C-alpha positions as semicolon CSV with decimal commas, in nm:
position;residue;x (nm);y (nm);z (nm)
1;X;0,000;0,000;0,000
2;X;0,128;0,345;-0,095
3;X;0,034;0,602;0,169
4;X;-0,013;0,949;0,021
5;X;-0,057;1,300;0,163
6;X;-0,228;1,557;-0,062
7;X;-0,104;1,916;-0,034
8;X;-0,317;2,176;-0,212
9;X;-0,478;2,495;-0,084
10;X;-0,801;2,433;-0,280
11;X;-1,020;2,194;-0,082
12;X;-1,237;2,092;-0,375
13;X;-0,928;1,988;-0,572
14;X;-0,805;1,781;-0,280
15;X;-1,144;1,612;-0,262
16;X;-1,134;1,534;-0,634
17;X;-0,782;1,397;-0,615
18;X;-0,869;1,187;-0,313
19;X;-1,161;1,034;-0,501
20;X;-0,939;0,955;-0,799
21;X;-0,660;0,801;-0,591
22;X;-0,897;0,606;-0,369
23;X;-1,018;0,422;-0,677
24;X;-0,683;0,243;-0,691
25;X;-0,645;-0,039;-0,441
26;X;-0,268;0,021;-0,409
27;X;-0,301;0,382;-0,290
28;X;-0,436;0,520;0,037
29;X;-0,476;0,893;0,108
30;X;-0,374;0,930;0,473
31;X;-0,385;1,309;0,505
32;X;-0,469;1,642;0,341
33;X;-0,272;1,965;0,385
34;X;-0,353;2,319;0,273
35;X;0,005;2,453;0,250
36;X;0,369;2,345;0,257
37;X;0,414;2,383;0,630
38;X;0,110;2,172;0,709
39;X;0,231;1,910;0,459
40;X;0,568;1,899;0,634
41;X;0,419;1,873;0,983
42;X;0,175;1,604;0,866
43;X;0,460;1,411;0,707
44;X;0,649;1,412;1,037
45;X;0,348;1,253;1,207
46;X;0,228;1,014;0,938
47;X;0,549;0,916;0,752
48;X;0,380;0,879;0,411
49;X;0,540;0,715;0,110
50;X;0,454;1,004;-0,122
51;X;0,346;1,365;-0,079
52;X;0,154;1,501;-0,377
53;X;0,253;1,867;-0,359
54;X;0,106;2,172;-0,530
55;X;0,367;2,446;-0,579
56;X;0,172;2,770;-0,544
57;X;0,003;2,791;-0,207
58;X;-0,035;3,091;0,027
59;X;0,207;3,154;0,317
60;X;0,412;2,835;0,287
61;X;0,436;2,719;-0,072
62;X;0,528;2,385;-0,223
63;X;0,895;2,475;-0,245
64;X;0,909;2,530;0,131
65;X;0,722;2,207;0,203
66;X;0,932;2,003;-0,037
67;X;1,262;2,129;0,101
68;X;1,157;2,072;0,464
69;X;1,031;1,721;0,391
70;X;1,338;1,617;0,193
71;X;1,575;1,763;0,456
72;X;1,406;1,583;0,744
73;X;1,252;1,275;0,580
74;X;1,467;1,194;0,275
75;X;1,290;0,862;0,219
76;X;0,955;1,036;0,169
77;X;0,901;1,105;-0,201
78;X;0,761;1,442;-0,308
79;X;0,576;1,449;-0,638
80;X;0,481;1,798;-0,754
81;X;0,134;1,812;-0,907
82;X;0,058;2,163;-1,024
83;X;-0,101;2,372;-1,297
84;X;0,214;2,570;-1,368
85;X;0,497;2,468;-1,599
86;X;0,688;2,797;-1,617
87;X;1,065;2,779;-1,577
88;X;1,076;2,958;-1,241
89;X;0,830;2,716;-1,079
90;X;0,995;2,409;-1,229
91;X;1,343;2,520;-1,122
92;X;1,222;2,597;-0,770
93;X;1,064;2,253;-0,734
94;X;1,376;2,073;-0,853
95;X;1,608;2,286;-0,641
96;X;1,390;2,205;-0,339
97;X;1,445;1,834;-0,397
98;X;1,123;1,720;-0,569
99;X;1,130;1,361;-0,693
100;X;0,899;1,437;-0,982
101;X;0,692;1,708;-1,150
102;X;0,364;1,647;-1,329
103;X;0,072;1,865;-1,432
104;X;-0,289;1,858;-1,316
105;X;-0,404;1,841;-1,677
106;X;-0,273;1,484;-1,701
107;X;-0,513;1,190;-1,721
108;X;-0,608;1,033;-1,390
109;X;-0,438;0,706;-1,483
110;X;-0,112;0,889;-1,556
111;X;-0,126;1,064;-1,219
112;X;-0,178;0,730;-1,045
113;X;0,105;0,567;-1,242
114;X;0,334;0,861;-1,161
115;X;0,268;0,816;-0,789
116;X;0,350;0,446;-0,814
117;X;0,668;0,517;-1,010
118;X;0,792;0,779;-0,763
119;X;0,709;0,550;-0,468
120;X;0,924;0,287;-0,640
121;X;1,222;0,520;-0,663
122;X;1,179;0,646;-1,019
123;X;1,197;1,020;-1,085
124;X;0,901;1,129;-1,296
125;X;0,878;1,441;-1,511
126;X;0,611;1,499;-1,774
127;X;0,745;1,553;-2,125
128;X;0,736;1,932;-2,148
129;X;0,901;1,968;-1,805
130;X;1,177;1,726;-1,903
131;X;1,238;1,916;-2,227
132;X;1,265;2,239;-2,028
133;X;1,523;2,086;-1,796
134;X;1,728;1,943;-2,084
135;X;1,739;2,282;-2,251
136;X;1,902;2,439;-1,945
137;X;2,184;2,193;-1,883
138;X;2,356;1,918;-2,079
139;X;2,340;1,584;-1,902
140;X;2,678;1,425;-1,828
141;X;2,789;1,128;-1,620
142;X;2,976;1,269;-1,322
143;X;3,162;1,561;-1,170
144;X;3,495;1,465;-1,334
145;X;3,362;1,575;-1,672
146;X;3,331;1,928;-1,536
147;X;3,662;1,940;-1,344
148;X;3,483;2,023;-1,018
149;X;3,671;2,039;-0,691
150;X;3,545;1,882;-0,368
151;X;3,473;2,233;-0,238
152;X;3,264;2,314;-0,546
153;X;3,069;1,990;-0,506
154;X;3,002;2,088;-0,143
155;X;2,869;2,423;-0,266
156;X;2,638;2,247;-0,511
157;X;2,510;2,005;-0,248
158;X;2,429;2,281;0,000
159;X;2,269;2,503;-0,266
160;X;2,043;2,211;-0,357
161;X;1,953;2,182;0,010
162;X;1,832;2,542;0,002
163;X;2,106;2,708;0,211
164;X;2,211;3,068;0,153
165;X;2,574;3,191;0,148
166;X;2,584;3,265;0,520
167;X;2,452;2,919;0,609
168;X;2,693;2,751;0,365
169;X;2,982;2,944;0,518
170;X;2,881;2,826;0,866
171;X;2,852;2,462;0,760
172;X;3,186;2,459;0,576
173;X;3,367;2,680;0,831
174;X;3,445;2,943;0,569
175;X;3,410;3,319;0,545
176;X;3,088;3,430;0,377
177;X;3,293;3,623;0,120
178;X;3,486;3,306;0,033
179;X;3,158;3,126;-0,033
180;X;3,020;3,414;-0,241
181;X;3,336;3,431;-0,454
182;X;3,352;3,054;-0,489
183;X;2,994;3,031;-0,613
184;X;3,056;3,317;-0,857
185;X;3,357;3,130;-0,998
186;X;3,150;2,811;-1,018
187;X;2,878;2,990;-1,216
188;X;3,142;3,123;-1,455
189;X;3,309;2,781;-1,490
190;X;2,983;2,608;-1,579
191;X;2,842;2,891;-1,790
192;X;2,530;2,922;-1,571
193;X;2,342;3,232;-1,460
194;X;2,217;3,176;-1,105
195;X;2,186;2,944;-0,805
196;X;1,870;2,784;-0,941
197;X;2,054;2,675;-1,255
198;X;2,335;2,539;-1,035
199;X;2,084;2,327;-0,845
200;X;1,921;2,197;-1,164
201;X;2,265;2,125;-1,310
202;X;2,375;1,927;-1,003
203;X;2,058;1,719;-0,984
204;X;2,039;1,636;-1,354
205;X;2,407;1,543;-1,371
206;X;2,397;1,319;-1,061
207;X;2,669;1,526;-0,894
208;X;2,513;1,543;-0,547
């Protein structure tokens, strides 16, 4: 049985999703949350297999909830299910640690199959999201192809975990200026524009 928490601020959408998922004998909806914080707190209590997470919610959005869940409960899978496929929202979800990203316009059967795939350890991205990701960074095998240092890999790992420069400096026992300069050099080395692209790059290239 795959235990699922639904996180969406629109109650009627949660009710519809629950009805759809409950039609499958392998899935059980164990909780409903109205924002990212509630989804995180519910996950702590219920330890679900999958959290179906909307991205745009008031106060605490899906990015917040995803990051908190993945930081604290790395075995819990977070599958983003949202209406939005713009680059900013996609990048934020991936940088927060989402295990998959699908759209609400998908057929019910595809949503159910995506939940089962993510629960089984397979990352799931619908076609247009995957194309968007591929356009940003070229997939390679490992860090050696990019001549990354251990320090630069540490930067990438902590950026993916959502830490800012001050927090990274504290964790690596460095000056904040050293971190800022190091990340600037890393952006230049990889030909990327911002921290979000660094996070997407690291995840898609299996560097972290």
